[in-house]
Coordinates of C-alpha atoms in Angstrom, one line a residue:
X1 CA 110.6 17.5 6.5
X2 CA 113.0 15.7 8.7
X3 CA 115.1 18.8 9.2
X4 CA 112.1 21.1 9.6
X5 CA 110.7 18.7 12.3
X6 CA 114.1 18.7 14.0
X7 CA 114.1 22.5 14.1
X8 CA 110.6 23.8 14.4
X9 CA 107.8 21.8 12.8
X10 CA 105.5 20.3 15.5
X11 CA 102.4 18.2 15.3
X12 CA 99.0 19.6 16.2
X13 CA 98.2 19.5 19.9
X14 CA 95.7 16.7 20.4
X15 CA 94.5 14.5 23.3
X16 CA 97.3 12.1 22.2
X17 CA 100.1 14.7 22.4
X18 CA 102.7 14.7 25.1
X19 CA 102.5 18.5 25.3
X20 CA 106.2 18.7 24.1
X21 CA 107.1 18.4 27.8
X22 CA 110.7 17.8 28.8
X23 CA 111.7 14.5 30.2
X24 CA 108.6 12.9 28.6
X25 CA 110.4 9.5 28.4
X26 CA 111.0 9.2 32.1
X27 CA 107.4 8.8 33.3
X28 CA 105.4 5.7 34.4
X29 CA 103.8 3.9 31.4
X30 CA 101.1 1.4 31.1
X31 CA 101.3 -1.5 28.6
X32 CA 98.1 -3.1 27.3
X33 CA 97.7 -5.5 24.4
X34 CA 95.1 -7.3 22.4
X35 CA 95.5 -10.4 20.2
X36 CA 93.5 -10.8 17.0
X37 CA 93.4 -13.2 14.1
X38 CA 96.2 -12.8 11.5
X39 CA 93.8 -14.6 9.1
X40 CA 91.4 -11.7 9.3
X41 CA 94.2 -9.3 8.4
X42 CA 95.2 -11.5 5.5
X43 CA 91.6 -11.7 4.3
X44 CA 91.6 -7.9 4.0
X45 CA 95.0 -7.9 2.4
X46 CA 93.9 -10.3 -0.3
X47 CA 90.6 -8.6 -0.9
X48 CA 92.0 -5.2 -1.3
X49 CA 95.3 -6.4 -3.0
X50 CA 97.5 -4.6 -0.5
X51 CA 100.1 -5.7 2.1
X52 CA 99.7 -6.7 5.8
X53 CA 101.5 -3.4 6.7
X54 CA 98.9 -1.4 4.7
X55 CA 96.1 -3.2 6.6
X56 CA 97.5 -2.7 10.1
X57 CA 98.3 1.0 9.3
X58 CA 94.7 1.4 8.1
X59 CA 93.3 -0.3 11.2
X60 CA 95.5 2.1 13.3
X61 CA 94.2 5.1 11.4
X62 CA 90.6 4.0 11.9
X63 CA 91.1 3.3 15.6
X64 CA 92.9 6.5 16.3
X65 CA 90.3 8.5 14.4
X66 CA 87.5 6.9 16.4
X67 CA 89.3 7.4 19.7
X68 CA 90.1 11.1 19.0
X69 CA 86.6 11.8 17.8
X70 CA 85.3 10.5 21.2
X71 CA 87.9 12.4 23.2
X72 CA 87.1 15.7 21.4
X73 CA 83.3 15.0 22.0
X74 CA 83.9 14.9 25.7
X75 CA 85.1 18.5 25.9
X76 CA 82.4 20.0 23.7
X77 CA 79.0 19.3 22.2
X78 CA 79.1 15.8 20.6
X79 CA 78.3 16.3 16.9
X80 CA 78.3 12.6 16.0
X81 CA 80.7 10.1 14.4
X82 CA 80.0 10.2 10.6
X83 CA 82.1 11.5 7.7
X84 CA 80.2 14.8 7.5
X85 CA 79.3 15.3 11.2
X86 CA 82.0 14.6 13.8
X87 CA 84.0 16.3 16.5
X88 CA 87.4 16.2 14.8
X89 CA 89.2 19.5 14.0
X90 CA 90.2 20.0 10.4
X91 CA 93.8 19.7 9.2
X92 CA 95.2 17.8 12.1
X93 CA 98.9 17.2 11.7
X94 CA 99.5 13.8 13.4
X95 CA 102.7 11.9 12.5
X96 CA 104.3 8.7 13.7
X97 CA 108.0 8.2 13.9
X98 CA 109.0 4.8 12.4
X99 CA 112.3 3.4 13.3
X100 CA 113.6 1.3 10.5
X101 CA 116.4 -1.2 9.9
X102 CA 118.3 0.0 6.8
X103 CA 121.0 -2.7 6.7
X104 CA 121.7 -3.8 3.1
X105 CA 121.6 -7.4 4.4
X106 CA 119.0 -7.7 7.2
X107 CA 118.8 -10.4 9.8
X108 CA 121.3 -12.2 12.1
X109 CA 124.6 -13.3 10.6
X110 CA 127.4 -15.5 11.8
X111 CA 130.5 -13.7 13.1
X112 CA 132.7 -15.3 10.4
X113 CA 130.5 -13.9 7.7
X114 CA 130.6 -10.4 9.1
X115 CA 134.4 -10.5 9.2
X116 CA 134.7 -11.5 5.6
X117 CA 136.1 -8.7 3.3
X118 CA 133.4 -7.1 1.2
X119 CA 130.6 -8.7 3.2
X120 CA 127.3 -6.9 3.1
X121 CA 126.7 -7.9 6.8
X122 CA 128.0 -4.8 8.5
X123 CA 128.8 -4.2 12.2
X124 CA 126.7 -2.1 14.5
X125 CA 123.2 -0.6 14.2
X126 CA 122.0 0.9 10.9
X127 CA 118.8 2.6 12.0
X128 CA 116.9 5.3 10.1
X129 CA 113.7 7.2 10.8
X130 CA 110.7 7.9 8.7
X131 CA 107.9 10.4 9.5
X132 CA 104.5 8.8 8.6
X133 CA 101.5 11.2 8.5
X134 CA 98.1 9.9 9.7
X135 CA 95.3 11.7 7.9
X136 CA 92.9 11.7 10.9
X137 CA 89.3 11.6 9.7
X138 CA 86.1 9.6 9.9
X139 CA 85.0 7.7 6.8
X140 CA 81.6 6.2 6.1
X141 CA 83.3 3.6 4.0
X142 CA 85.7 1.6 6.3
X143 CA 87.9 0.6 3.3
X144 CA 88.9 4.2 2.8
X145 CA 91.1 3.9 5.9
X146 CA 93.2 1.2 4.2
X147 CA 93.2 3.1 0.8
X148 CA 94.4 6.3 2.5
X149 CA 97.3 4.6 4.3
X150 CA 98.3 2.6 1.3
X151 CA 98.6 5.8 -0.8
X152 CA 100.8 7.3 1.9
X153 CA 103.0 4.3 2.4
X154 CA 103.4 3.9 -1.4
X155 CA 104.8 7.4 -1.6
X156 CA 107.1 6.7 1.3
X157 CA 108.4 3.6 -0.3
X158 CA 109.7 5.7 -3.3
X159 CA 111.5 8.1 -1.0
X160 CA 114.9 7.7 0.7
X161 CA 113.8 9.3 3.9
X162 CA 115.1 6.6 6.2
X163 CA 118.5 6.5 4.6
X164 CA 118.8 10.3 4.5
X165 CA 117.8 10.6 8.2
X166 CA 120.4 8.0 9.0
X167 CA 123.2 9.9 7.3
X168 CA 122.1 13.2 8.8
X169 CA 122.4 11.8 12.3
X170 CA 125.6 10.0 11.4
X171 CA 127.1 13.3 10.0
X172 CA 126.1 15.3 13.1
X173 CA 127.5 12.5 15.3
X174 CA 130.9 12.7 13.6
X175 CA 131.0 16.6 13.5
X176 CA 129.5 17.5 16.9
X177 CA 129.5 14.4 19.0
X178 CA 126.9 12.1 20.6
X179 CA 125.2 14.7 22.8
X180 CA 124.2 16.9 19.9
X181 CA 123.1 13.9 17.8
X182 CA 121.0 12.6 20.6
X183 CA 119.5 16.0 21.2
X184 CA 118.5 16.4 17.5
X185 CA 117.1 12.8 17.4
X186 CA 115.1 13.4 20.5
X187 CA 113.6 16.6 19.1
X188 CA 112.3 14.7 16.1
X189 CA 110.5 12.3 18.3
X190 CA 109.3 15.0 20.7
X191 CA 107.8 17.0 17.8
X192 CA 105.8 14.1 16.6
X193 CA 102.8 12.4 18.3
X194 CA 103.5 8.7 18.4
X195 CA 105.8 5.9 17.5
X196 CA 104.8 2.9 15.4
X197 CA 106.3 -0.5 14.7
X198 CA 105.2 -3.6 12.8
X199 CA 107.4 -6.7 13.1
X200 CA 107.0 -10.0 11.4
X201 CA 107.3 -12.9 13.9
X202 CA 107.9 -16.6 13.7
X203 CA 105.5 -18.6 11.4
X204 CA 105.9 -21.7 13.6
X205 CA 105.6 -22.1 17.3
X206 CA 108.7 -21.4 19.3
X207 CA 109.6 -22.2 22.9
X208 CA 111.6 -20.7 25.8
X209 CA 113.5 -23.3 27.8
X210 CA 111.0 -25.9 26.9
X211 CA 107.9 -23.7 27.5
X212 CA 105.8 -23.0 24.3
X213 CA 105.2 -19.3 23.6
X214 CA 101.4 -18.5 23.5
X215 CA 102.0 -15.1 22.0
X216 CA 104.6 -12.3 21.6
X217 CA 103.9 -8.8 22.9
X218 CA 107.0 -6.7 22.8
X219 CA 107.2 -3.0 23.5
X220 CA 109.7 -0.3 24.7
X221 CA 110.1 2.2 27.5
X222 CA 111.8 5.6 27.6
X223 CA 110.5 7.2 24.4
X224 CA 109.1 10.8 24.7
X225 CA 105.9 9.9 22.9
X226 CA 102.7 9.6 24.9
X227 CA 101.7 6.6 22.7
X228 CA 103.5 3.8 20.9
X229 CA 101.7 1.1 18.9
X230 CA 103.6 -2.1 18.2
X231 CA 102.2 -4.8 16.0
X232 CA 103.7 -8.3 16.3
X233 CA 102.7 -11.3 14.3
X234 CA 103.2 -14.9 15.6
X235 CA 101.9 -18.0 13.7
X236 CA 98.3 -17.2 12.9
X237 CA 97.9 -14.3 15.5
X238 CA 98.6 -10.6 15.5
X239 CA 99.1 -8.9 18.8
X240 CA 99.1 -5.1 19.0
X241 CA 100.7 -3.6 22.1
X242 CA 100.1 -0.1 23.3
X243 CA 102.7 1.7 25.5
X244 CA 101.0 4.8 26.9
X245 CA 101.7 7.7 29.3
X246 CA 98.6 7.5 31.5
X247 CA 98.6 11.2 32.1
X248 CA 97.9 11.6 28.3
X249 CA 95.9 8.5 27.6
X250 CA 94.0 7.5 30.8
X251 CA 91.9 4.9 29.0
X252 CA 94.2 2.7 26.9
X253 CA 91.8 -0.2 26.9
X254 CA 89.3 2.0 25.1
X255 CA 91.9 2.6 22.4
X256 CA 92.5 -1.1 22.2
X257 CA 88.7 -1.6 21.7
X258 CA 88.7 1.0 18.9
X259 CA 91.5 -0.7 17.1
X260 CA 89.9 -4.2 17.5
X261 CA 86.5 -2.9 16.4
X262 CA 88.1 -1.0 13.4
X263 CA 89.6 -4.3 12.2
X264 CA 86.1 -5.9 12.4
X265 CA 84.4 -3.1 10.5
X266 CA 87.0 -3.3 7.7
X267 CA 86.8 -7.1 7.5
X268 CA 83.0 -7.0 7.4
X269 CA 83.1 -4.4 4.6
X270 CA 85.4 -6.7 2.6
X271 CA 83.2 -9.7 3.1
X272 CA 80.0 -7.8 2.4
X273 CA 81.4 -6.6 -1.0
X274 CA 82.6 -10.1 -1.8
X275 CA 86.1 -9.0 -2.5
X276 CA 87.4 -12.4 -1.4

């Protein structure tokens, strides 16, 4: 799938797509964020016996599905927002590119430790990619979003996709040089719809030159995607940051609302069924 995406396999054109335009990473972007309770996410995690990553992916799937259903309804007759009656086309191929650290020993290491013979703390970046499909759909049961993403992530965990993609790019880099490797890597990102990241942050309050940090909201600029979603935890908060191309997503705050409301609906469903 990684090679097919590099060569020809593209995502379905949707209101979130960049139109596969050239130079898509060099356009103005807007950054918006929303901070929610990490305890709410943990409540869902414990109730459904999943991971925090499963929950945030499920919230993302629900929020994106709600947003796309509304965008499609603006261009044609609105059919509703239920599982049986909605505006979503069938069989949408929408994938996120996940950039992953594949170091055998993650984290920050002392220089002396990295220089030791046989050390697992290697020099340089060890970064692999994974293509994560989002099964865009509306479900009457909010918990189905988490179940759907959990099934997808469990399959990905048993694959070696990130490691294989790393060695493909590394081999191309050695044989053909940096320009060809960068071109192929850019095609993978350009043929998918979005980029996604979920980072575990500090569990205790941190400061910057004596000033306490209220929240962390990191993001990036320069990627060809029209949308990047970045989840960042910090103490008892979870902040999700959207980096958007406003020509593609003119209403990023509406998408933030959809993500926040999706979290509420899923949490309410867990509480109503007394899963916790």
